[in-house]
């Protein structure tokens, strides 16, 4: 990760994404719409590469995982059976004065205790430094109110833990004053719509809040047609929608996002912990294979008392984002809950006949579930670097470079004629572009000085640059004819290679 401080780094990444056509605010010309993002020309390629890498590694290169693409809008009973209609909620709190809305579990407060006496409350929003910020606020509170005595260490709690009598005394994070926060109430995050011409209760349907239910609902169909045998998985990539109360941190928490989920079905008496561990390790290795540093990853085991009653265990792979260590990939052992729920609600059995064990059972499931956008952000955070490089005149300047793994870089190679007003150079460069283009994404650029062109590609993470110069034309001797300069982004090293060798050199390095 870059050496800049965290807030700074996030600002730089957001700005680069906008400036270079990775990610834009959705509907920006109308003032934007909160929680929705558009992927521009380079963002679309980066996202597609992440998705393709996952699909290749998760589905195509395995014998035991098959793919699925279920519809986004499904029968509303799916979401009743899954528990989403009744329980897919976040605790919401309103500030009656500022009209701002918060997630109760993202407001942290503490009593201010001086010489054993409760003298008031302080509040902060979730951050990397909750305890430190609350302590600082408690000290300021005591000083401003000129309270004498010894301040005791603060004890952070989140707003869902506030007692009814405490709520009027806890300051709003928006105004800093107590008395304006409402008690938390459950807010269902499902986006509703209507199917068909009628707009009444009978026509209500939902945009899916996760892709997972498609795999459970189609479990029998895949089983009956796919020649799959337990243990096996069904994987899906697709859009999910959640009416998040507080979308934030750029694309980290959005209202429309893309998920890559896989349901891995195992025998009811199989060692679920072994498979759980297997998939945690697989996910971790996969993240490293697309350029995320192992040091930025950690594991968080959900405490037993906070798990849903059916869950055997959930571990999140956490990433150190600039705004804090946050969930990137959840790996859940969900028992047979989902299949059993759908069997009960639909009346269709969801059993598997195991011809090795000679018995019939409802399979259990391990579910690795991740958001493409969260991976993309983690990759950008890992790849963003500012280093020093010589400019055209040899003077050192700051270079911004995205050290993207070549597997996922939006552009694999940039092709440059040294000068744009020399038709022989342009012609040769276009021949090289056309030679490479069937095999990889190529960007052809003839505008401005060569150094500036290299910098532009460094900033968008293009791992290789190929320059066609007068040597290529054989002007310095026949031995250099039809050779080009191949420049590597990270080291900025340049080597002379034959055009006829170029494809063989580049292909294994970008795949
Ligand atoms: N089927 C299980 C499931 O959906 P989840 O933890 O709610 O579990 C899985 O979501 C993953 O989807 C998360 O780990 C995260 O990577 C991504 N995700 C969830 N909500 C998101 C949001 N609002 N914006 C972006 N990504 C999100």
Coordinates of C-alpha atoms and ligand atoms in Angstrom, one line a residue:
X1 CA 0.0 0.0 0.0
X2 CA 1.1 3.6 -0.6
X3 CA 3.0 5.4 2.1
X4 CA 0.5 8.4 2.3
X5 CA -1.7 8.7 5.3
X6 CA -5.0 6.9 5.2
X7 CA -7.5 9.7 4.6
X8 CA -5.2 11.2 2.0
X9 CA -4.8 7.9 0.2
X10 CA -8.5 7.4 0.0
X11 CA -8.9 10.9 -1.5
X12 CA -6.2 10.2 -4.0
X13 CA -7.8 6.9 -5.1
X14 CA -11.2 8.5 -5.5
X15 CA -9.7 11.3 -7.5
X16 CA -7.7 9.0 -9.7
X17 CA -10.7 6.9 -10.3
X18 CA -12.7 9.9 -11.5
X19 CA -9.9 11.5 -13.4
X20 CA -8.8 8.4 -15.3
X21 CA -12.2 6.9 -16.0
X22 CA -12.4 4.1 -13.5
X23 CA -15.4 5.1 -11.4
X24 CA -17.9 8.0 -11.5
X25 CA -20.8 9.0 -9.2
X26 CA -24.0 7.7 -10.8
X27 CA -26.2 10.4 -12.4
X28 CA -23.6 13.1 -11.6
X29 CA -25.1 15.7 -14.0
X30 CA -28.2 15.6 -11.8
X31 CA -26.3 16.0 -8.6
X32 CA -25.6 12.3 -8.1
X33 CA -27.6 9.6 -6.3
X34 CA -26.2 8.3 -3.0
X35 CA -24.9 4.7 -3.0
X36 CA -24.8 4.2 -6.7
X37 CA -21.7 4.2 -8.9
X38 CA -20.9 4.0 -12.6
X39 CA -17.8 2.2 -13.9
X40 CA -16.1 4.1 -16.7
X41 CA -14.0 2.6 -19.6
X42 CA -11.1 1.5 -17.4
X43 CA -13.2 0.5 -14.4
X44 CA -15.4 -1.7 -16.5
X45 CA -12.3 -3.6 -17.7
X46 CA -10.8 -3.9 -14.2
X47 CA -14.1 -5.2 -12.8
X48 CA -14.6 -7.6 -15.7
X49 CA -11.0 -9.0 -15.1
X50 CA -11.7 -9.5 -11.4
X51 CA -14.9 -11.3 -12.2
X52 CA -13.3 -13.4 -15.0
X53 CA -10.4 -14.4 -12.8
X54 CA -12.8 -15.5 -10.0
X55 CA -15.0 -17.4 -12.5
X56 CA -12.0 -19.2 -14.1
X57 CA -10.5 -20.2 -10.8
X58 CA -13.8 -20.9 -9.0
X59 CA -15.7 -22.7 -11.8
X60 CA -13.8 -23.4 -15.0
X61 CA -10.7 -24.8 -13.4
X62 CA -12.5 -27.1 -10.9
X63 CA -14.4 -30.3 -11.4
X64 CA -16.6 -29.7 -8.4
X65 CA -18.2 -26.3 -9.0
X66 CA -20.7 -25.4 -11.6
X67 CA -22.1 -22.0 -12.6
X68 CA -25.6 -20.4 -12.5
X69 CA -27.2 -17.2 -13.5
X70 CA -30.5 -16.8 -11.8
X71 CA -32.9 -13.9 -12.3
X72 CA -32.6 -10.8 -10.2
X73 CA -36.3 -10.7 -9.4
X74 CA -37.5 -14.0 -8.0
X75 CA -40.8 -15.1 -6.6
X76 CA -41.5 -13.1 -3.4
X77 CA -41.9 -16.3 -1.5
X78 CA -38.2 -17.0 -1.9
X79 CA -37.5 -14.0 0.3
X80 CA -40.1 -15.0 2.9
X81 CA -38.6 -18.5 3.1
X82 CA -35.0 -17.2 3.3
X83 CA -36.0 -14.8 6.2
X84 CA -35.2 -11.6 4.3
X85 CA -38.7 -10.2 4.2
X86 CA -39.0 -10.6 8.0
X87 CA -35.5 -10.0 9.1
X88 CA -33.2 -8.4 6.6
X89 CA -33.0 -5.3 8.7
X90 CA -30.5 -2.8 10.0
X91 CA -31.2 -0.8 13.2
X92 CA -31.8 2.8 12.1
X93 CA -31.6 6.0 14.1
X94 CA -32.8 9.5 13.1
X95 CA -31.5 12.8 14.4
X96 CA -34.7 14.9 14.6
X97 CA -32.8 18.2 14.4
X98 CA -30.3 17.6 11.6
X99 CA -32.7 15.1 9.8
X100 CA -29.6 12.8 9.3
X101 CA -30.1 9.1 9.5
X102 CA -27.6 6.7 11.0
X103 CA -27.1 3.0 11.6
X104 CA -27.4 2.4 15.3
X105 CA -24.5 0.0 15.3
X106 CA -22.3 2.7 13.7
X107 CA -22.9 5.2 16.5
X108 CA -20.6 4.7 19.5
X109 CA -21.1 6.4 22.9
X110 CA -19.8 6.3 26.4
X111 CA -20.7 7.7 29.8
X112 CA -18.4 10.3 31.1
X113 CA -17.6 9.3 34.7
X114 CA -15.7 11.6 37.0
X115 CA -14.9 10.5 40.5
X116 CA -17.3 7.6 40.1
X117 CA -20.2 9.9 39.1
X118 CA -21.9 9.8 35.7
X119 CA -21.7 13.4 34.5
X120 CA -22.8 13.0 30.8
X121 CA -22.3 11.2 27.5
X122 CA -20.1 11.5 24.5
X123 CA -20.6 10.1 21.0
X124 CA -18.5 9.3 17.9
X125 CA -19.2 7.6 14.6
X126 CA -17.6 4.3 13.8
X127 CA -13.9 4.8 12.8
X128 CA -10.5 3.2 13.3
X129 CA -10.1 5.2 16.6
X130 CA -13.4 4.8 18.4
X131 CA -11.9 4.5 21.9
X132 CA -9.3 7.2 21.4
X133 CA -11.9 9.6 19.9
X134 CA -14.4 9.0 22.8
X135 CA -11.6 9.5 25.3
X136 CA -10.6 12.8 23.7
X137 CA -14.3 13.9 23.7
X138 CA -14.7 12.9 27.3
X139 CA -11.7 15.1 28.3
X140 CA -13.0 18.0 26.3
X141 CA -16.5 17.6 27.8
X142 CA -15.0 17.6 31.4
X143 CA -12.8 20.7 30.6
X144 CA -15.6 22.7 29.0
X145 CA -18.0 22.0 31.8
X146 CA -15.2 22.8 34.3
X147 CA -15.8 19.6 36.2
X148 CA -13.2 18.8 38.9
X149 CA -12.0 15.3 39.7
X150 CA -10.6 12.2 38.1
X151 CA -11.9 11.2 34.7
X152 CA -12.4 7.4 34.4
X153 CA -11.5 5.5 31.2
X154 CA -14.4 5.6 28.8
X155 CA -16.4 2.4 28.0
X156 CA -17.5 2.3 24.4
X157 CA -20.9 0.8 23.5
X158 CA -22.8 1.0 20.3
X159 CA -26.2 2.7 20.1
X160 CA -28.1 -0.6 19.9
X161 CA -26.9 -1.2 23.5
X162 CA -28.2 2.1 24.8
X163 CA -30.9 1.8 27.5
X164 CA -34.2 3.6 26.9
X165 CA -33.5 6.1 29.7
X166 CA -30.0 6.9 28.2
X167 CA -31.2 7.7 24.7
X168 CA -32.3 11.3 25.4
X169 CA -29.0 12.0 27.1
X170 CA -26.7 10.7 24.3
X171 CA -25.5 13.5 21.9
X172 CA -26.3 13.2 18.2
X173 CA -23.2 12.7 16.1
X174 CA -24.7 15.4 13.8
X175 CA -25.3 18.2 16.2
X176 CA -23.2 17.2 19.2
X177 CA -26.2 17.9 21.4
X178 CA -28.4 15.3 23.3
X179 CA -32.1 14.9 22.9
X180 CA -32.6 14.5 19.2
X181 CA -31.8 10.8 18.5
X182 CA -34.7 8.5 18.1
X183 CA -34.6 4.9 19.6
X184 CA -33.3 2.4 17.0
X185 CA -35.9 0.8 14.8
X186 CA -35.6 -2.0 12.3
X187 CA -35.3 -0.9 8.7
X188 CA -35.7 -3.5 6.0
X189 CA -33.1 -3.1 3.3
X190 CA -34.9 -4.9 0.5
X191 CA -35.8 -2.7 -2.5
X192 CA -39.4 -3.3 -3.5
X193 CA -41.0 -3.2 -6.9
X194 CA -44.1 -4.3 -8.6
X195 CA -44.4 -7.0 -11.2
X196 CA -47.1 -6.6 -13.9
X197 CA -49.7 -3.9 -14.4
X198 CA -51.2 -3.9 -11.0
X199 CA -49.7 -1.9 -8.2
X200 CA -51.1 -3.6 -5.1
X201 CA -49.8 -6.0 -2.4
X202 CA -50.2 -9.0 -4.7
X203 CA -47.8 -7.6 -7.2
X204 CA -44.9 -6.7 -4.8
X205 CA -41.6 -8.3 -5.6
X206 CA -38.0 -7.5 -4.5
X207 CA -34.7 -6.8 -6.1
X208 CA -32.5 -9.6 -4.7
X209 CA -30.3 -8.5 -1.8
X210 CA -27.9 -11.4 -2.4
X211 CA -27.3 -13.8 -5.2
X212 CA -27.1 -16.8 -2.8
X213 CA -30.9 -17.7 -2.8
X214 CA -30.7 -18.4 -6.6
X215 CA -28.4 -21.3 -5.8
X216 CA -30.7 -22.8 -3.1
X217 CA -33.9 -22.4 -5.1
X218 CA -32.3 -24.0 -8.2
X219 CA -30.4 -26.7 -6.2
X220 CA -32.7 -29.5 -7.4
X221 CA -32.7 -28.3 -11.0
X222 CA -28.8 -28.3 -11.0
X223 CA -28.7 -31.7 -9.2
X224 CA -31.1 -33.3 -11.7
X225 CA -29.3 -32.0 -14.8
X226 CA -25.7 -31.4 -13.9
X227 CA -24.3 -34.9 -13.0
X228 CA -22.9 -33.3 -9.9
X229 CA -22.0 -35.3 -6.8
X230 CA -21.6 -34.2 -3.2
X231 CA -19.4 -32.4 -2.3
X232 CA -20.0 -29.8 -5.0
X233 CA -20.7 -26.1 -5.4
X234 CA -22.9 -23.8 -7.4
X235 CA -21.4 -20.4 -8.1
X236 CA -23.0 -17.2 -9.4
X237 CA -21.8 -13.6 -10.1
X238 CA -24.4 -10.9 -10.3
X239 CA -25.9 -7.6 -9.1
X240 CA -27.4 -7.4 -5.6
X241 CA -29.4 -4.5 -4.2
X242 CA -29.7 -3.2 -0.6
X243 CA -31.2 0.0 0.5
X244 CA -28.3 0.7 2.9
X245 CA -29.1 3.3 5.5
X246 CA -25.6 4.8 5.3
X247 CA -23.9 3.9 2.0
X248 CA -20.3 5.1 2.4
X249 CA -16.6 4.9 1.9
X250 CA -16.8 5.2 -1.9
X251 CA -17.8 1.8 -3.4
X252 CA -17.3 -0.1 -0.2
X253 CA -20.9 0.0 0.9
X254 CA -23.3 0.8 -2.0
X255 CA -26.9 0.3 -2.6
X256 CA -26.3 -1.6 -5.9
X257 CA -23.3 -3.8 -6.0
X258 CA -22.1 -7.0 -7.5
X259 CA -21.6 -10.3 -5.6
X260 CA -19.6 -13.4 -6.3
X261 CA -21.0 -16.2 -4.2
X262 CA -20.6 -19.9 -4.1
X263 CA -22.7 -22.5 -2.2
X264 CA -20.6 -25.6 -1.5
X265 CA -22.9 -28.5 -0.6
X266 CA -21.4 -31.2 1.7
X267 CA -22.8 -34.3 3.4
X268 CA -24.9 -33.8 6.5
X269 CA -22.3 -35.8 8.6
X270 CA -19.2 -34.4 6.8
X271 CA -16.6 -32.4 8.7
X272 CA -18.0 -28.9 8.1
X273 CA -15.1 -27.3 10.0
X274 CA -12.6 -28.8 7.6
X275 CA -14.4 -27.5 4.6
X276 CA -14.9 -24.1 6.2
X277 CA -11.2 -23.9 6.7
X278 CA -10.5 -25.1 3.2
X279 CA -12.6 -22.3 1.7
X280 CA -11.2 -19.6 4.0
X281 CA -7.7 -20.5 2.8
X282 CA -8.9 -20.7 -0.8
X283 CA -10.3 -17.2 -0.7
X284 CA -7.3 -15.8 1.0
X285 CA -4.9 -17.3 -1.6
X286 CA -7.2 -16.1 -4.4
X287 CA -7.0 -12.5 -3.1
X288 CA -3.2 -12.7 -3.0
X289 CA -3.2 -14.1 -6.6
X290 CA -4.9 -10.9 -7.8
X291 CA -2.5 -8.6 -6.1
X292 CA -3.7 -8.1 -2.6
X293 CA -0.9 -8.1 0.0
X294 CA -1.1 -10.9 2.5
X295 CA -0.2 -8.4 5.3
X296 CA -3.3 -6.4 4.7
X297 CA -5.6 -9.4 5.3
X298 CA -6.8 -10.8 8.6
X299 CA -9.5 -13.1 9.8
X300 CA -12.4 -12.3 12.1
X301 CA -14.4 -15.1 13.6
X302 CA -18.0 -14.0 14.4
X303 CA -18.6 -14.6 18.1
X304 CA -20.8 -17.7 18.8
X305 CA -23.4 -15.6 20.6
X306 CA -23.9 -13.2 17.6
X307 CA -24.4 -16.0 15.1
X308 CA -27.8 -16.9 13.7
X309 CA -29.2 -19.9 15.4
X310 CA -28.6 -22.2 12.4
X311 CA -25.1 -21.0 11.7
X312 CA -22.2 -23.2 12.7
X313 CA -19.6 -20.5 12.2
X314 CA -18.7 -17.5 10.1
X315 CA -15.3 -16.1 9.4
X316 CA -14.7 -12.8 7.6
X317 CA -11.6 -12.1 5.6
X318 CA -10.8 -8.5 6.6
X319 CA -8.9 -6.0 4.6
X320 CA -7.0 -3.0 5.9
X321 CA -8.8 -0.3 3.9
X322 CA -7.6 3.3 4.5
X323 CA -10.8 3.9 6.5
X324 CA -10.2 0.9 8.8
X325 CA -10.1 -2.9 8.9
X326 CA -13.3 -4.0 7.3
X327 CA -15.1 -7.1 6.0
X328 CA -14.1 -8.1 2.5
X329 CA -15.2 -11.7 2.2
X330 CA -17.5 -13.7 4.4
X331 CA -17.2 -17.5 4.6
X332 CA -20.2 -18.9 6.4
X333 CA -21.1 -22.5 7.5
X334 CA -24.9 -22.3 7.2
X335 CA -25.8 -25.9 8.0
X336 CA -28.9 -27.1 6.1
X337 CA -31.0 -24.1 7.0
X338 CA -31.5 -22.6 3.5
X339 CA -32.4 -25.8 1.7
X340 CA -34.7 -26.9 4.6
X341 CA -36.5 -23.5 4.6
X342 CA -37.2 -23.7 0.8
X343 CA -38.3 -27.3 1.1
X344 CA -40.8 -26.3 3.8
X345 CA -42.0 -23.2 2.0
X346 CA -42.3 -24.7 -1.5
X347 CA -43.3 -28.2 -0.6
X348 CA -40.5 -29.5 -2.8
X349 CA -38.0 -31.9 -1.2
X350 CA -34.4 -30.7 -1.3
X351 CA -32.8 -33.9 -0.5
X352 CA -29.8 -35.6 -2.0
X353 CA -29.5 -39.4 -2.4
X354 CA -25.9 -40.2 -1.6
X355 CA -25.1 -43.4 -3.5
X356 CA -21.8 -43.8 -1.6
X357 CA -23.3 -43.5 1.8
X358 CA -26.5 -45.1 0.7
X359 CA -28.7 -42.6 2.4
X360 CA -30.8 -39.5 1.7
X361 CA -30.2 -36.2 3.4
X362 CA -30.5 -32.5 3.1
X363 CA -26.9 -31.3 2.3
X364 CA -25.2 -28.7 4.5
X365 CA -23.5 -25.7 3.0
X366 CA -20.4 -23.6 3.2
X367 CA -20.8 -20.2 1.6
X368 CA -17.9 -17.9 0.5
X369 CA -19.6 -14.6 -0.4
X370 CA -17.8 -11.5 -1.6
X371 CA -18.5 -8.2 -3.3
X372 CA -16.7 -7.5 -6.6
X373 CA -16.6 -3.8 -5.7
X374 CA -15.0 -4.4 -2.3
X375 CA -12.3 -6.5 -4.0
X376 CA -11.8 -3.8 -6.6
X377 CA -11.3 -1.2 -3.9
X378 CA -8.9 -3.4 -2.0
X379 CA -6.9 -4.0 -5.2
X380 CA -6.8 -0.2 -5.9
X381 CA -5.6 0.4 -2.3
X382 CA -3.0 -2.3 -2.6
X383 CA -1.8 -1.1 -6.0
X384 CA -1.6 2.7 -5.5
X385 CA 2.0 3.9 -5.1
X386 CA 3.8 7.2 -5.4
X387 CA 7.5 6.9 -6.2
X388 CA 10.2 9.0 -7.7
X389 CA 11.2 8.8 -11.4
X390 CA 13.2 11.0 -13.7
X391 CA 11.3 13.3 -16.1
X392 CA 12.3 14.0 -19.7
X393 CA 15.3 16.1 -18.5
X394 CA 16.4 13.6 -15.9
X395 CA 15.0 15.6 -13.0
X396 CA 13.3 13.4 -10.4
X397 CA 9.6 13.9 -10.0
X398 CA 6.7 12.1 -8.2
X399 CA 5.2 9.3 -10.3
X400 CA 1.8 7.9 -9.5
X401 CA 1.6 4.2 -10.4
X402 CA -1.0 1.6 -10.0
X403 CA 0.9 -1.6 -9.5
X404 CA -2.0 -3.8 -10.6
X405 CA -1.3 -7.5 -11.1
X406 CA -1.0 -8.0 -14.9
X407 CA -3.9 -10.6 -14.7
X408 CA -6.3 -7.9 -13.8
X409 CA -4.8 -4.7 -15.2
X410 CA -7.4 -3.1 -17.6
X411 CA -4.9 -2.5 -20.3
X412 CA -2.1 -5.1 -20.7
X413 CA 0.2 -3.2 -23.0
X414 CA 0.4 0.3 -24.5
X415 CA 2.0 0.7 -27.9
X416 CA 3.7 4.0 -28.8
X417 CA 5.3 5.3 -32.0
X418 CA 8.1 7.6 -30.8
X419 CA 6.8 10.4 -33.0
X420 CA 3.4 10.8 -34.4
X421 CA 4.5 12.8 -37.5
X422 CA 6.7 10.1 -38.9
X423 CA 4.4 7.9 -41.0
X424 CA 6.9 4.9 -41.0
X425 CA 6.9 4.9 -37.2
X426 CA 3.1 5.2 -37.0
X427 CA 2.6 2.4 -39.5
X428 CA 5.0 0.1 -37.7
X429 CA 3.4 0.9 -34.3
X430 CA -0.1 0.1 -35.7
X431 CA 1.2 -3.2 -37.0
X432 CA 2.5 -4.1 -33.5
X433 CA -0.9 -3.0 -32.0
X434 CA -2.7 -5.2 -34.5
X435 CA -0.4 -8.1 -33.8
X436 CA -1.1 -8.0 -30.0
X437 CA -4.7 -7.0 -30.0
X438 CA -6.3 -10.4 -30.7
X439 CA -4.6 -11.7 -27.5
X440 CA -4.8 -8.9 -25.0
X441 CA -6.1 -5.3 -24.3
X442 CA -3.9 -2.9 -26.1
X443 CA -3.9 0.9 -25.9
X444 CA -2.4 2.8 -28.8
X445 CA -1.2 6.3 -28.0
X446 CA 0.7 8.7 -30.2
X447 CA -0.1 12.0 -28.4
X448 CA 2.5 14.0 -26.5
X449 CA 6.1 13.3 -25.4
X450 CA 7.0 9.6 -24.8
X451 CA 7.7 10.3 -21.1
X452 CA 4.3 11.7 -20.6
X453 CA 2.7 8.8 -22.3
X454 CA 4.5 6.3 -20.0
X455 CA 3.3 8.3 -17.0
X456 CA -0.3 8.2 -18.2
X457 CA -0.1 4.4 -18.5
X458 CA 1.7 4.0 -15.1
X459 CA -1.2 5.8 -13.5
X460 CA -3.8 3.4 -14.8
X461 CA -1.7 0.3 -14.1
X462 CA -0.7 -0.8 -17.6
X463 CA 2.1 -3.3 -16.9
X464 CA 4.0 -3.0 -20.3
X465 CA 4.8 -0.3 -22.8
X466 CA 6.2 -1.0 -26.3
X467 CA 7.9 1.9 -28.1
X468 CA 8.6 1.9 -31.9
X469 CA 11.5 4.1 -32.7
X470 CA 14.0 4.7 -35.5
X471 CA 16.0 1.6 -34.5
X472 CA 12.9 -0.4 -35.3
X473 CA 13.1 1.0 -38.8
X474 CA 16.6 -0.2 -39.1
X475 CA 18.1 3.3 -39.2
X476 CA 20.9 2.4 -36.7
X477 CA 21.8 -0.9 -38.5
X478 CA 20.1 -4.0 -39.7
X479 CA 20.6 -5.9 -36.4
X480 CA 18.1 -3.6 -34.6
X481 CA 15.6 -3.6 -37.4
X482 CA 12.2 -4.9 -36.3
X483 CA 13.1 -4.7 -32.6
X484 CA 11.2 -2.5 -30.1
X485 CA 11.7 -1.2 -26.6
X486 CA 9.7 -3.1 -24.0
X487 CA 9.3 -1.1 -20.8
X488 CA 8.1 -2.7 -17.5
X489 CA 5.9 -0.4 -15.4
X490 CA 7.1 -1.2 -11.9
X491 CA 10.9 -1.2 -12.4
X492 CA 10.7 1.2 -15.5
X493 CA 13.4 -1.1 -17.0
X494 CA 13.6 -1.2 -20.7
X495 CA 14.8 -4.0 -22.9
X496 CA 15.2 -4.4 -26.7
X497 CA 13.2 -7.3 -28.1
X498 CA 12.3 -8.5 -31.5
X499 CA 8.7 -7.9 -32.7
X500 CA 8.5 -11.5 -33.6
X501 CA 9.2 -12.5 -29.9
X502 CA 6.9 -9.9 -28.4
X503 CA 3.8 -12.1 -28.1
X504 CA 5.7 -15.0 -26.7
X505 CA 7.2 -12.7 -24.0
X506 CA 4.0 -10.9 -23.1
X507 CA 1.3 -13.6 -23.2
X508 CA 2.5 -15.7 -20.2
X509 CA 3.1 -12.5 -18.2
X510 CA -0.4 -11.1 -18.6
X511 CA -2.4 -14.3 -18.2
Ligands
LIG1 N1 -25.2 -14.5 1.0 C1 -24.5 -14.0 2.1 C2 -24.3 -12.6 2.0 O1 -24.8 -11.9 1.1 P1 -23.1 -10.6 3.2 O2 -22.0 -10.6 4.3 O3 -24.3 -9.8 3.5 O4 -23.5 -12.1 3.0 C3 -21.4 -10.8 1.3 O5 -22.5 -10.1 1.8 C4 -20.4 -9.9 0.7 O6 -21.0 -9.0 -0.2 C5 -19.7 -9.0 1.8 O7 -18.7 -9.6 2.4 C6 -19.2 -7.8 0.9 O8 -18.0 -8.2 0.2 C7 -20.4 -7.7 -0.1 N2 -21.3 -6.7 0.2 C8 -22.4 -6.8 1.1 N3 -23.1 -5.6 1.2 C9 -22.4 -4.8 0.4 C10 -22.7 -3.4 0.0 N4 -23.7 -2.7 0.5 N5 -21.9 -2.8 -0.9 C11 -20.8 -3.5 -1.4 N6 -20.6 -4.8 -1.1 C12 -21.3 -5.4 -0.2

